[in-house]
Coordinates of C-alpha atoms and ligand atoms in Angstrom, one line a residue:
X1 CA 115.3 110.2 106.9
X2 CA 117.5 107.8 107.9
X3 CA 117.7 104.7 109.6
X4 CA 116.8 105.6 113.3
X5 CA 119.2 103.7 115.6
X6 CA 118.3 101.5 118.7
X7 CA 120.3 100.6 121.8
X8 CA 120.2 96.3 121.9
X9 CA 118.3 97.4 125.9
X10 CA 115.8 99.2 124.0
X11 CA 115.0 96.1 121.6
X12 CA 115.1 93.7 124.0
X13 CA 113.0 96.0 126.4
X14 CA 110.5 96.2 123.0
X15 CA 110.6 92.1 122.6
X16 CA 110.0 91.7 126.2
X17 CA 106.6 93.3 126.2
X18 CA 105.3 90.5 123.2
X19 CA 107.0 87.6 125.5
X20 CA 110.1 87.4 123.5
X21 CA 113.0 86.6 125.9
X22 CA 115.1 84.1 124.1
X23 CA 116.7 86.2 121.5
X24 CA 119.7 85.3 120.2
X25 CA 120.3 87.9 117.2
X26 CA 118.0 91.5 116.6
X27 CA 119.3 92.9 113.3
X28 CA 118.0 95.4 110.6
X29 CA 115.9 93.7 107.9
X30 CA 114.6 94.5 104.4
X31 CA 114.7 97.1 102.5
X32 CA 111.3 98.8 103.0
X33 CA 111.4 102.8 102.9
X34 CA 109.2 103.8 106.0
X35 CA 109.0 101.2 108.9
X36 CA 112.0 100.1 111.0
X37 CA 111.9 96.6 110.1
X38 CA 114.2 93.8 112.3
X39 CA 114.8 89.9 112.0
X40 CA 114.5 88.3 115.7
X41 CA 116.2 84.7 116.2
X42 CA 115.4 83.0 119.0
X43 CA 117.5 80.0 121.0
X44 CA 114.0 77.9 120.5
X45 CA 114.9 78.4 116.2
X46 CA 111.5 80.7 115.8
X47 CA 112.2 83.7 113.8
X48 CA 110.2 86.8 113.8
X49 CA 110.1 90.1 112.6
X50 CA 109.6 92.9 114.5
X51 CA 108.4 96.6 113.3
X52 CA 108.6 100.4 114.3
X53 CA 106.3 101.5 112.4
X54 CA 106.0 104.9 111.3
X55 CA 104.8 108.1 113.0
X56 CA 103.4 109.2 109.5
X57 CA 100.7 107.2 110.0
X58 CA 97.6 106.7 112.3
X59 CA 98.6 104.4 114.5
X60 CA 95.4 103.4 115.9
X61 CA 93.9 103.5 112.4
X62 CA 96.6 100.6 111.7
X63 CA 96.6 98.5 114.1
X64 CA 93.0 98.2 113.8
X65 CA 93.1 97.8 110.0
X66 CA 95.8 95.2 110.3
X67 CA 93.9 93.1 112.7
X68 CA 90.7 93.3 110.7
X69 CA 92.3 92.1 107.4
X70 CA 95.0 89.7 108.5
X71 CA 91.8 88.0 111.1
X72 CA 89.4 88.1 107.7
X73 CA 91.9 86.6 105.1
X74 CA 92.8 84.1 108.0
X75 CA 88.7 83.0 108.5
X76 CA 88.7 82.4 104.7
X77 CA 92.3 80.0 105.1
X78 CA 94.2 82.6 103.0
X79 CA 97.6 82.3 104.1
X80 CA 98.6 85.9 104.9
X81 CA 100.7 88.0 108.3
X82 CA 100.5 86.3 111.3
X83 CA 100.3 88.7 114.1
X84 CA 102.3 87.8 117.2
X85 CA 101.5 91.4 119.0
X86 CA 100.8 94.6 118.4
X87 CA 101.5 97.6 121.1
X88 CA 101.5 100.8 118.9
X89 CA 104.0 101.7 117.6
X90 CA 105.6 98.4 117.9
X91 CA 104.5 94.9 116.4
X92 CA 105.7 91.1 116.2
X93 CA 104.9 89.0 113.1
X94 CA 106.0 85.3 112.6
X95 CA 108.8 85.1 110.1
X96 CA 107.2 84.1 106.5
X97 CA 109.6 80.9 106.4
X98 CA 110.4 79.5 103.1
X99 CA 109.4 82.8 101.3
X100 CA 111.8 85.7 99.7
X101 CA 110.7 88.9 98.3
X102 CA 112.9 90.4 95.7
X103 CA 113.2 94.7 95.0
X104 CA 113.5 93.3 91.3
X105 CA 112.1 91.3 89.2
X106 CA 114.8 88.5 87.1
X107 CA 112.6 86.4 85.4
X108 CA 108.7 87.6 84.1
X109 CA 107.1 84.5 86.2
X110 CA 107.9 86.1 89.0
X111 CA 105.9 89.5 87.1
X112 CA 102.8 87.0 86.8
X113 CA 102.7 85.3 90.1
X114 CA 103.0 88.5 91.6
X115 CA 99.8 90.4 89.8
X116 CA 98.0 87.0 90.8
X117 CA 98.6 87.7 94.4
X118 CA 97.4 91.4 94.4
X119 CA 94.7 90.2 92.5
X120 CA 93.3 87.6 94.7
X121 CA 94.0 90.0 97.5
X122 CA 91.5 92.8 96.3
X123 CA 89.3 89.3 95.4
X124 CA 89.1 88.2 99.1
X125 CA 89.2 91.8 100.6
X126 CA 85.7 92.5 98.6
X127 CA 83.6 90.9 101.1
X128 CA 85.2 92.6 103.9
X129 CA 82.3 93.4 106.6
X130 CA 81.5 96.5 107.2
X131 CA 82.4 99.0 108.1
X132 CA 84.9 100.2 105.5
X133 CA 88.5 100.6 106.5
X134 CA 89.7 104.1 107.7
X135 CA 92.3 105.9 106.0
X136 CA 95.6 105.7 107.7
X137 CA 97.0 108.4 104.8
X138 CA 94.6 110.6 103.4
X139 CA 94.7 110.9 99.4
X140 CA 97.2 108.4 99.7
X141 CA 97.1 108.4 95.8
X142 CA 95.3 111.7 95.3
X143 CA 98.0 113.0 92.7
X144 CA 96.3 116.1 92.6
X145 CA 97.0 116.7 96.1
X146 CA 100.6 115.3 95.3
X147 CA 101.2 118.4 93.0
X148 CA 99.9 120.8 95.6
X149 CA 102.5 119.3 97.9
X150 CA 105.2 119.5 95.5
X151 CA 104.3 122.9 94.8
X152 CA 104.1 123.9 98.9
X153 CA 107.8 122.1 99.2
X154 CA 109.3 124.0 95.9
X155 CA 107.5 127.5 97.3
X156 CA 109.3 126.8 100.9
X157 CA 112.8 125.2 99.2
X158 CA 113.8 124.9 102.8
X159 CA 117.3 123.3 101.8
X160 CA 117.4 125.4 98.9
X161 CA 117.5 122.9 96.4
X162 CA 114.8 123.9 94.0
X163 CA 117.1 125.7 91.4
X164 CA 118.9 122.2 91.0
X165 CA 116.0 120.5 90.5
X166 CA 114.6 122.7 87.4
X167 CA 114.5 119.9 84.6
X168 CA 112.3 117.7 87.0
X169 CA 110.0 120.1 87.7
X170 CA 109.1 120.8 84.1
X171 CA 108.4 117.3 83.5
X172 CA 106.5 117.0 85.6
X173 CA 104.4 120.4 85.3
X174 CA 103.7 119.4 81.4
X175 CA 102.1 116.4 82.9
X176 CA 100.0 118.2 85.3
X177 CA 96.3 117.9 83.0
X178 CA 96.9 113.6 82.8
X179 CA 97.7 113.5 86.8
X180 CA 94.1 114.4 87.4
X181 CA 92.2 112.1 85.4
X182 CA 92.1 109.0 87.8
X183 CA 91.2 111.2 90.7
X184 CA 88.5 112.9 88.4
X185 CA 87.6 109.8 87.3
X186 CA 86.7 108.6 90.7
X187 CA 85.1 111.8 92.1
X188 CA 82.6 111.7 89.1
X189 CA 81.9 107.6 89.9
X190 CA 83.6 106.3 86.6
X191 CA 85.7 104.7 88.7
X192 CA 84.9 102.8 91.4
X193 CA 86.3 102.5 95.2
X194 CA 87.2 99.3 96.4
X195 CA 89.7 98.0 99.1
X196 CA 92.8 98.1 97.6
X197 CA 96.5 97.2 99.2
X198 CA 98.1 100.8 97.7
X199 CA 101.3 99.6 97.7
X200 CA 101.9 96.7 95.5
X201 CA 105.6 97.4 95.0
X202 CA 107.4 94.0 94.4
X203 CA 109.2 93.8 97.3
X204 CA 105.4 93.7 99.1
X205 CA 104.9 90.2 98.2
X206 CA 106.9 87.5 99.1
X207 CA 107.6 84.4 96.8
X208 CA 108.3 80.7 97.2
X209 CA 110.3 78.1 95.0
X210 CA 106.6 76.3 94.7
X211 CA 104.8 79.5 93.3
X212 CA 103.2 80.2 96.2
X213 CA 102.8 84.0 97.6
X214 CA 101.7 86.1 100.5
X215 CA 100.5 89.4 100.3
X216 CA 102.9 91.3 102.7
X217 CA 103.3 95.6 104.0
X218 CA 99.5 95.7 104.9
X219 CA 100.1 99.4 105.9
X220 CA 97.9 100.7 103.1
X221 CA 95.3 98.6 102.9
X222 CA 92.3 100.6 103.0
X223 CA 90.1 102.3 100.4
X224 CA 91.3 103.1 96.8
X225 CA 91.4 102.4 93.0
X226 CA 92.7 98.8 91.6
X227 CA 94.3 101.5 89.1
X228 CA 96.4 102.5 91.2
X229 CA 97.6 99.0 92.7
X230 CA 97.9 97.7 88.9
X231 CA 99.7 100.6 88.5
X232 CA 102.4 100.4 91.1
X233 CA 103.2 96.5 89.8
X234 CA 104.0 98.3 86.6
X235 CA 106.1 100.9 88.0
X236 CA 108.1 98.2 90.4
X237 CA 107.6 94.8 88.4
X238 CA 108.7 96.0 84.9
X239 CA 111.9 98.0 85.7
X240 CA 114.8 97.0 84.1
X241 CA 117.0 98.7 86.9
X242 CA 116.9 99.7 90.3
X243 CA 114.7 102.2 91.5
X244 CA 117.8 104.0 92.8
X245 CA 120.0 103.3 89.9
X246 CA 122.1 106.4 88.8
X247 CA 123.1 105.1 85.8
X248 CA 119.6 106.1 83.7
X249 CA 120.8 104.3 80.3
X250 CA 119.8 101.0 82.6
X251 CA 116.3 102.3 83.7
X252 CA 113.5 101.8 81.3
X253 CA 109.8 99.7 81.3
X254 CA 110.5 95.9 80.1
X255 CA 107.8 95.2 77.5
X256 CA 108.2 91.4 78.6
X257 CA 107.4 91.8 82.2
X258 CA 104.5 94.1 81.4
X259 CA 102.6 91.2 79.6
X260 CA 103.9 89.1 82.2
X261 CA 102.2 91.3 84.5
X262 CA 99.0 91.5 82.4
X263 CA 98.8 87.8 82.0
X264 CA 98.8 87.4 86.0
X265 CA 96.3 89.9 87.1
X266 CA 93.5 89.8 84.1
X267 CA 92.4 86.4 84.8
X268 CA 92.0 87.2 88.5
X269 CA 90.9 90.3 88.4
X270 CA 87.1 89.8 86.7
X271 CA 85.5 92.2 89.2
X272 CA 87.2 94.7 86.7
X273 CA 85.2 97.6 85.0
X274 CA 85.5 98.3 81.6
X275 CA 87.0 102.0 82.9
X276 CA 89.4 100.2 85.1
X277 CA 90.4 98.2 81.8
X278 CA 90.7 100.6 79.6
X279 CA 92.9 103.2 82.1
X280 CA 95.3 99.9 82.9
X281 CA 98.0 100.7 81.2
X282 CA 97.8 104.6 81.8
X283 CA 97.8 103.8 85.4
X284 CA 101.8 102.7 85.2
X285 CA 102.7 105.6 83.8
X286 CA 100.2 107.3 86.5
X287 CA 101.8 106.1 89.9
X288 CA 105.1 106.2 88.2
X289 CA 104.9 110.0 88.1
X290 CA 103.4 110.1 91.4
X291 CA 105.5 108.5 93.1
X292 CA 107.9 110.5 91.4
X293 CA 106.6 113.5 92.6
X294 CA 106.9 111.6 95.8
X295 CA 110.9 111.3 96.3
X296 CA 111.0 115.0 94.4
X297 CA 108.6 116.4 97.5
X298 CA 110.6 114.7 100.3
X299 CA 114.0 115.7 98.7
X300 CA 113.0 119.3 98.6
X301 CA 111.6 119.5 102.2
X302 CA 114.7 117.9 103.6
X303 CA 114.4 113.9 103.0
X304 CA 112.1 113.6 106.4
X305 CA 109.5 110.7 105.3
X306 CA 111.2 108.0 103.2
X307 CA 114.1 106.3 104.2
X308 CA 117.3 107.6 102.8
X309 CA 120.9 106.0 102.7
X310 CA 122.4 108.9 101.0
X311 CA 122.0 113.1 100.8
X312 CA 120.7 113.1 97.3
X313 CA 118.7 109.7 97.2
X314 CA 115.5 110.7 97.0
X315 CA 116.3 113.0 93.7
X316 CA 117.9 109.9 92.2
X317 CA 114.7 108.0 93.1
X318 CA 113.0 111.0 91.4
X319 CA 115.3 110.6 88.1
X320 CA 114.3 106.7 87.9
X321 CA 110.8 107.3 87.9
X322 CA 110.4 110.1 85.5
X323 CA 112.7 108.5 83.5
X324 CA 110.8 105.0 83.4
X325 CA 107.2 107.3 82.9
X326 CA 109.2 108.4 79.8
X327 CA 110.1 104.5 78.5
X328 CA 106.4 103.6 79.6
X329 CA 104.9 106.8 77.4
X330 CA 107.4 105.7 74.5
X331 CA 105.7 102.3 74.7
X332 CA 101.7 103.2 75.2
X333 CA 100.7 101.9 72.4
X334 CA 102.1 98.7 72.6
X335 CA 101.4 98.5 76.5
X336 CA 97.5 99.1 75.4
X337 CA 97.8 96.6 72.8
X338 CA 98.8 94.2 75.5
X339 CA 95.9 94.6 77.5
X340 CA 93.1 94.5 74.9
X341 CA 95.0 91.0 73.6
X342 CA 93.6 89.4 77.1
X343 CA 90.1 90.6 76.4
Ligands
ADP1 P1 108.0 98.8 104.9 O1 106.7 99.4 105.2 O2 109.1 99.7 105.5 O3 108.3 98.6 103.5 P2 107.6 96.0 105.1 O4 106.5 95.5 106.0 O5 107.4 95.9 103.7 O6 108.1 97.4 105.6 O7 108.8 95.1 105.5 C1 110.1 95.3 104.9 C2 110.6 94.0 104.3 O8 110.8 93.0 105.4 C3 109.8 93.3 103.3 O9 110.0 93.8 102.0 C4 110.1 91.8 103.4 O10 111.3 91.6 102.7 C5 110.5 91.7 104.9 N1 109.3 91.2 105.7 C6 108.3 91.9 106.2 N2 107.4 91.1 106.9 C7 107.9 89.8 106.8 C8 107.6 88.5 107.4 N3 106.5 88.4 108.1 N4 108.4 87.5 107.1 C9 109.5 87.6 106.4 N5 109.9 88.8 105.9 C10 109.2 89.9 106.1
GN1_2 C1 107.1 103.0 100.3 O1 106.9 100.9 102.5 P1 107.5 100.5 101.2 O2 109.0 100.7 101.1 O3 107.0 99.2 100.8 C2 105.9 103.8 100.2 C3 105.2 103.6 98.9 C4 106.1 104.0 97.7 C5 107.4 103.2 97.9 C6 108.4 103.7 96.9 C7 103.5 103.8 103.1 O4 106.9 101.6 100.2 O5 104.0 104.4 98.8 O6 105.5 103.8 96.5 O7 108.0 103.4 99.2 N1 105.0 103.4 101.3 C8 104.3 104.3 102.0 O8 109.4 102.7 96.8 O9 104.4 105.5 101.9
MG3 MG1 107.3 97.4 102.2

């Protein structure tokens, strides 16, 4: 989908209802996929950030899940979103001031101070009263129920582009018996639930110069598998390229960063099974895929849930990610190596 547009009235009719009168610039901000994300400046020098957020999800489910976690990570003095208003589907944040986030990683410091922070956010989420968050996105993760997706958009080719996308879909169909195991994992109770952020992409946490972070995109927080949050830092935090590069001799899994990675979250991440250990490095090469499957879904049914700049953007998102699963397979070994040397 792309960018919705919105008339200045209708913006300043939105920042009206939180208060917000004194606005001296509203423009587009980020490059997150599914909200409509703007940077407010006001006359008084506060900046803010202001959100559309998606129709694919349950709003009310959100907006109470957001409250909940931002009000608990605030009682324990965890610096984390600060929550100006929120009148579905819109919402106000404070501007994170002195903090970037980055769609890719330059140096592998910025790998480990990153795994730290999802870390310590599953940490402090653990004691999170009851009762359990709701889903906003059923089987957010549930690759199995990916594939059936897949399959329903290839079956319908809508924009009939299913004949041009042959050589994706058999990579991804001679990957269909590995795409279970988490989710079989976790239906048998080798794996357990816990509350996990589900979409630990790098450009979900925001960095400062003194190695600082904040957990950012609290959208997905809800219950899930530390696999699969482990997993996404892999798939976004050890790219060598773009996740929409087209060039695919520039997209591969960088070794470096994945230790990197590995050396951040281990020491923070005790509450760790042995299963959840041992499927670490399987889990990069797990999201990959799916998210792979992801791009290839919404390109076949028309690009109508992620954001797209471009007609065929999501199949080059698609390309990227198969492509780094194969640079992640072509390392396993070492990548498993990697984790049992923190041990
Ligand atoms: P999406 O769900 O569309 O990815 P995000 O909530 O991740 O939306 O926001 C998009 C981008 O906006 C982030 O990657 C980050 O760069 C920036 N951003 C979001 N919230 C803040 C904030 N409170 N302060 C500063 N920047 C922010
Ligand atoms: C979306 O919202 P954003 O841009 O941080 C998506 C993730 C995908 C990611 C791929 C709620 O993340 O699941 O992994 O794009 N978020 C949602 O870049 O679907
Ligand atoms: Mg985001």
């Amino acid at each position: 989908m792309s960018n919705k547009e919105y008339t200045k009235e209708e913006l300043n009719s939105v920042l009206g209802q939180f208060g917000i009168t004194d606005q001296t610039d509203v423009s587009r901000y980020g490059s997150g996929h599914i909200n409509d994300t703007f940077k407010v400046e006001t006359k008084r020098g506060a900046r803010f950030i202001l959100q559309r957020v998606t129709d694919f999800f349950d709003q009310e489910i959100l907006r109470e899940n957001i409250i909940r976690v931002t009000d608990h990570l605030k009682a324990k003095g965890v610096k984390t979103l600060d929550v100006v208003g929120y009148e579905n589907p819109w919402r106000v944040y404070k501007f994170l001031e002195g903090y970037t986030s980055v769609d890719l990683i330059t140096d592998p410091s910025q790998a480990t101070l990153a795994a730290g922070a999802f870390a310590a956010f599953q940490n402090d989420l653990a004691d999170l009263p009851a009762p359990p968050l709701k889903a906003v996105i059923p089987r957010f993760h549930d690759t199995v129920d990916r594939l059936r997706l897949l399959d329903e958009a290839a079956s319908a080719d809508i924009k009939g582009r299913k004949a041009s996308v042959a050589a994706e879909l058999a990579f991804i169909d001679a990957r269909r018996e590995e795409a279970a195991k988490i989710v079989n994992m976790m239906a048998k109770g080798e794996i357990p639930e816990r509350i996990t952020h589900n979409d630990t992409k790098i450009n979900n946490v925001m960095l400062a110069p003194d190695g600082s972070s904040v957990v950012i995109d609290l959208d997905t927080t809800m219950p899930g598998s530390a696999l699969y949050d482990f997993g996404d830092m892999v798939r976004t935090s050890t790219a060598a390229a773009a996740e929409d590069e087209k060039d695919l001799s520039k997209v591969f899994s960088k070794k470096e960063y994945f230790e990197a990675l590995v050396r951040g979250y281990l020491p923070k991440a005790k509450f760790l099974t042995e299963a959840e250990r041992e499927n670490l490095a399987f889990s990069g090469r797990l999201i990959t895929l799916t998210i792979g499957i992801r791009f290839l879904t919404d390109y076949l049914a028309g690009d109508t849930y992620f954001h797209t700049a471009y007609a065929d953007h999501n199949l080059v998102r698609c390309r990227t990610q198969l492509k780094m699963v194969e640079s992640m397979e072509a390392q396993a070994e070492e990548y498993e190596k990697i984790v049992r040397s923190f041990k």
